Tab-separated table of C-alpha atoms in Angstrom:
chain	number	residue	atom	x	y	z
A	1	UNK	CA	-25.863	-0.827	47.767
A	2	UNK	CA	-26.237	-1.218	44.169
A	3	UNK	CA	-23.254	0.376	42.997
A	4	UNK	CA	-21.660	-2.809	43.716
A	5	UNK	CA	-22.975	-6.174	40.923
A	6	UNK	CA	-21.943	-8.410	39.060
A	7	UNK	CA	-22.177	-10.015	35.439
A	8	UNK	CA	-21.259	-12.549	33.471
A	9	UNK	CA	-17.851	-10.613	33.141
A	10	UNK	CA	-17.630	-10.420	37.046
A	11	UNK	CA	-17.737	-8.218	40.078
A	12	UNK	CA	-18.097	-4.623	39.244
A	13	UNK	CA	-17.491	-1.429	41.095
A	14	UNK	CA	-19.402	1.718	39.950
A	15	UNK	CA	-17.351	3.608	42.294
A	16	UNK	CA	-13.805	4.272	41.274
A	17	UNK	CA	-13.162	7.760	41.125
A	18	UNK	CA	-14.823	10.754	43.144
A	19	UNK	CA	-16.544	11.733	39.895
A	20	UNK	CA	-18.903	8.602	39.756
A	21	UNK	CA	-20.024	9.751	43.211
A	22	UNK	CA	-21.141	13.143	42.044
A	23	UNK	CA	-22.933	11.030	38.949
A	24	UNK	CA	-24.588	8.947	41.248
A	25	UNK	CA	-25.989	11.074	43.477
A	26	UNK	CA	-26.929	13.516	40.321
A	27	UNK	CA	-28.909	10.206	39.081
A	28	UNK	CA	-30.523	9.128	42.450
A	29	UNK	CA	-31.998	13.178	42.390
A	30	UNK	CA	-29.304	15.092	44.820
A	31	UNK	CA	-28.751	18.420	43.389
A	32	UNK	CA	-25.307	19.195	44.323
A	33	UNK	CA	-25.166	23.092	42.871
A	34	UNK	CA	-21.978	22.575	40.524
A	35	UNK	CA	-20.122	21.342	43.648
A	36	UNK	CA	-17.924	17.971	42.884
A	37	UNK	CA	-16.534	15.711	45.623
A	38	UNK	CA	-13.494	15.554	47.156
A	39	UNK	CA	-11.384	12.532	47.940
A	40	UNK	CA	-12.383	12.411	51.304
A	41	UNK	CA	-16.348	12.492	50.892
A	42	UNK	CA	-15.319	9.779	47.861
A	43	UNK	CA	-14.329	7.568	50.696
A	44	UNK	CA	-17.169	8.467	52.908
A	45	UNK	CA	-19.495	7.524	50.007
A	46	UNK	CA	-17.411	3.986	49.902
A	47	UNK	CA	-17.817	3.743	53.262
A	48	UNK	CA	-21.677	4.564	53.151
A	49	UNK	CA	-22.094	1.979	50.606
A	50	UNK	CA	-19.944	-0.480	52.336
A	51	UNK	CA	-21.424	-0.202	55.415
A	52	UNK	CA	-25.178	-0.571	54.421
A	53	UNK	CA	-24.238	-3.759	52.304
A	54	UNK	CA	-22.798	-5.083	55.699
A	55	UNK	CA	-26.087	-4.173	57.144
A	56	UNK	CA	-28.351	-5.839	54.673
A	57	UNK	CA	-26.591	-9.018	54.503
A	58	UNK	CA	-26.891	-9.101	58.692
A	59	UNK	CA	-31.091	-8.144	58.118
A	60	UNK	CA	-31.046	-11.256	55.388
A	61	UNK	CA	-28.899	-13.360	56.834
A	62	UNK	CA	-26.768	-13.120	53.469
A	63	UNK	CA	-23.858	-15.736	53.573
A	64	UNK	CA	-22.147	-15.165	50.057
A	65	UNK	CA	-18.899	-14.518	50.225
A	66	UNK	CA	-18.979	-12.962	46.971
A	67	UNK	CA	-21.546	-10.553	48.488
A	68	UNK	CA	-19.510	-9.641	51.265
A	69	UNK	CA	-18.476	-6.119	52.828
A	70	UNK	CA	-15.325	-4.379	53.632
A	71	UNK	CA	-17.357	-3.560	56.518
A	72	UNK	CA	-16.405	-6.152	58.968
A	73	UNK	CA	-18.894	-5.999	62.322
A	74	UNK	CA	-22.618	-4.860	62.011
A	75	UNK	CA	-21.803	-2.103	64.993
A	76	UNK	CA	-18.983	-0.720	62.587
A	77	UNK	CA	-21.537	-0.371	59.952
A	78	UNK	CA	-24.430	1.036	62.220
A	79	UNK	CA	-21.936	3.599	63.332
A	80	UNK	CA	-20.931	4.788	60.220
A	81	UNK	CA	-24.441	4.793	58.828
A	82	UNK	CA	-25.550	6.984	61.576
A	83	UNK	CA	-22.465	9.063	61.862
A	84	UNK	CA	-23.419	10.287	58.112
A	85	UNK	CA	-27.073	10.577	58.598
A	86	UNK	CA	-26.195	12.780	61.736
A	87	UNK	CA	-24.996	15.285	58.947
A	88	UNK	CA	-28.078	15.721	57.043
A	89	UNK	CA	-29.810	19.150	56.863
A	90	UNK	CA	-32.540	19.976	59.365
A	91	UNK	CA	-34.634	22.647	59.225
A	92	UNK	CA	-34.234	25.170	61.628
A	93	UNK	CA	-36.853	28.310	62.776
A	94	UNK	CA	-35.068	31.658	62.255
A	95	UNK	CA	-36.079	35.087	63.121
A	96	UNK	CA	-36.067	37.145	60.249
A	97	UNK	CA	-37.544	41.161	59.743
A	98	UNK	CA	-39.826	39.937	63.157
A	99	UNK	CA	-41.446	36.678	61.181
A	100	UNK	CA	-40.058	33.250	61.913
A	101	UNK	CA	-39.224	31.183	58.823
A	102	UNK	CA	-38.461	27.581	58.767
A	103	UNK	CA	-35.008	27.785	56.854
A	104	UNK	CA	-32.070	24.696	56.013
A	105	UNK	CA	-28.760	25.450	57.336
A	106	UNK	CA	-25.867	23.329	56.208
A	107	UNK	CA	-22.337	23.165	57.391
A	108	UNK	CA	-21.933	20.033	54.636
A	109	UNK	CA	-21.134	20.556	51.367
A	110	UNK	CA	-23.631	18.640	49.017
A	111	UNK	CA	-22.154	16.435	48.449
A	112	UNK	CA	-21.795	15.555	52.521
A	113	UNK	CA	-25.723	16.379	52.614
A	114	UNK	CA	-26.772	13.962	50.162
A	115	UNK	CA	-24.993	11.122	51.588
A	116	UNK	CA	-26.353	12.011	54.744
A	117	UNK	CA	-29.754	11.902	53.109
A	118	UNK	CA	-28.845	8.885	51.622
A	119	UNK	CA	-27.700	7.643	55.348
A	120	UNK	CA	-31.098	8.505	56.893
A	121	UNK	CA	-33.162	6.683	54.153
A	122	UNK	CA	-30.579	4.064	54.673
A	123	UNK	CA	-31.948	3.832	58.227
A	124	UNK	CA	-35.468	3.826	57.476
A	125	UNK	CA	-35.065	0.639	55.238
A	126	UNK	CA	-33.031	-1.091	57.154
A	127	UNK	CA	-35.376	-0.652	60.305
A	128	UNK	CA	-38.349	-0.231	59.153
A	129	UNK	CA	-38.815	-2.348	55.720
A	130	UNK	CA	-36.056	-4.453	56.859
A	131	UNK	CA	-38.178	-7.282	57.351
A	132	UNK	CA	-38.739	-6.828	53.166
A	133	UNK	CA	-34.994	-6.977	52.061
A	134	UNK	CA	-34.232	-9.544	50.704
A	135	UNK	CA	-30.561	-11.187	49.413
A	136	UNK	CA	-31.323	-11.905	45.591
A	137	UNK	CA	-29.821	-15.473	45.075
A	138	UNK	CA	-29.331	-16.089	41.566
A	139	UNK	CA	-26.330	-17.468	40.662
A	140	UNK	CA	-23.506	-14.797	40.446
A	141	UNK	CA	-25.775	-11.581	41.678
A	142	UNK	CA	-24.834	-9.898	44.562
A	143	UNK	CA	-27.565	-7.255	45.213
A	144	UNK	CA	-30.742	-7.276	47.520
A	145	UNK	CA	-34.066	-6.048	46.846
A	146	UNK	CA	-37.292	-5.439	48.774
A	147	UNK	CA	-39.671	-8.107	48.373
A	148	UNK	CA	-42.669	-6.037	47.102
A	149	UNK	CA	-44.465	-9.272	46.107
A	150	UNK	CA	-45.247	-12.519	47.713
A	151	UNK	CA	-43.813	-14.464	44.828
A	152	UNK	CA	-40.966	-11.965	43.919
A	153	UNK	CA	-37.617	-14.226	44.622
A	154	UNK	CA	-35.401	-12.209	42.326
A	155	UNK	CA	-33.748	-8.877	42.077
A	156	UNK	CA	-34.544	-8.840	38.301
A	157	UNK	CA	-36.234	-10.565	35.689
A	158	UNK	CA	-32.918	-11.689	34.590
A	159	UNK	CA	-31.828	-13.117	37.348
A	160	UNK	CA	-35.074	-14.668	37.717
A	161	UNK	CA	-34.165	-16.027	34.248
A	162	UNK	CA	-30.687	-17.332	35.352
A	163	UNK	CA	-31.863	-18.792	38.378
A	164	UNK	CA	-34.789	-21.028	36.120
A	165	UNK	CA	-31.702	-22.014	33.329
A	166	UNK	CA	-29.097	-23.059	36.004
A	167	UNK	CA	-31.394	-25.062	37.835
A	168	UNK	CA	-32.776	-26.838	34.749
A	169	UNK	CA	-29.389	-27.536	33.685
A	170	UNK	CA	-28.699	-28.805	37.109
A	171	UNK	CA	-31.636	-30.777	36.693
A	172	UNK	CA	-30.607	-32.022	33.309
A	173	UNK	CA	-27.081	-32.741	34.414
A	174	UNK	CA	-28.069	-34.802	37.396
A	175	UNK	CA	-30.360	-37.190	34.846
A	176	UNK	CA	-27.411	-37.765	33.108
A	177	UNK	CA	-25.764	-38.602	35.979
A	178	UNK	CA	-28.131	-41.101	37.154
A	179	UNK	CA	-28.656	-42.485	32.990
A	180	UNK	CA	-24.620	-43.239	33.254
A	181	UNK	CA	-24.855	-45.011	36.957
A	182	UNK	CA	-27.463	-46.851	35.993
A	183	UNK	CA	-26.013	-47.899	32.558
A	184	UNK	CA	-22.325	-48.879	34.592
């Protein structure tokens, strides 16, 4: 969900080419054995993303419009969130020289197996920690978190810090605004 935030600049997109996939999932520990992506699992990875956002901002009840997904309906987003996890690697037992081995055997490419990994632990946050997400509401941010701590409000400690500022200059503006009425 993260590869989607925002700054002071704006809204960014970490995924633009089919490249930053393959550096993402290198980053988030998928070994994908000198394989790249194609266009195609680029847009399953967009769709992946998309989809989960949609997701979290039904579990949070996340209004922001600048927040939103492409993803339109929450069953559009379950499907394709389980549609990809479907694809993830199982083990399966195999007979081999009269011993059975547990053994992995994928019909994805790596790339396709760790999205679907990143699918199923999309699932398991969503259902089971979903009570934890959170929307982070700082002014501008458009990420969620899991609220590991009761008094954790924030995705970050900067946004915790830009959350404090804007409201005490909201809080400074509006005695100004009540100094001038009072003065008229």
């Amino acid at each position: 969900m993260a590869t989607i935030w925002a700054d002071t600049e704006g809204l960014h997109d970490d995924f633009a080419a089919p490249s930053d996939v393959d550096s993402w999932l290198d980053a988030v520990g998928v070994d994908l054995e000198g394989v790249t992506a194609t266009q195609e699992e680029f847009q399953s990875a967009l769709d992946l993303r998309d989809a989960v956002r949609r997701l979290a901002a039904h579990v949070t009840d996340d209004q922001r419009s600048e927040a939103a997904s492409t993803v339109a309906h929450v069953d559009d987003a379950a499907r394709i969130v389980n549609a990809t996890a479907s694809e993830r690697t199982i083990p399966l037992l195999r007979l081999n020289d009269g011993r059975l081995e547990l053994a992995a055997d994928s019909v994805a490419s790596p790339v396709g197996a760790g999205l679907a990994e990143v699918a199923y632990e999309a699932q398991h946050l969503l259902g089971a920690n979903g009570s934890q997400l959170r929307a982070c509401y700082a002014p501008g941010c458009v990420l969620y978190f899991l609220k590991t701590h009761p008094r954790r409000e924030w995705c970050s400690v900067a946004c915790g810090n830009r959350a404090r500022a804007a409201r005490h200059y909201q809080s400074i503006r509006s005695a100004r605004v009540g100094l001038e009425r009072a003065s008229r």
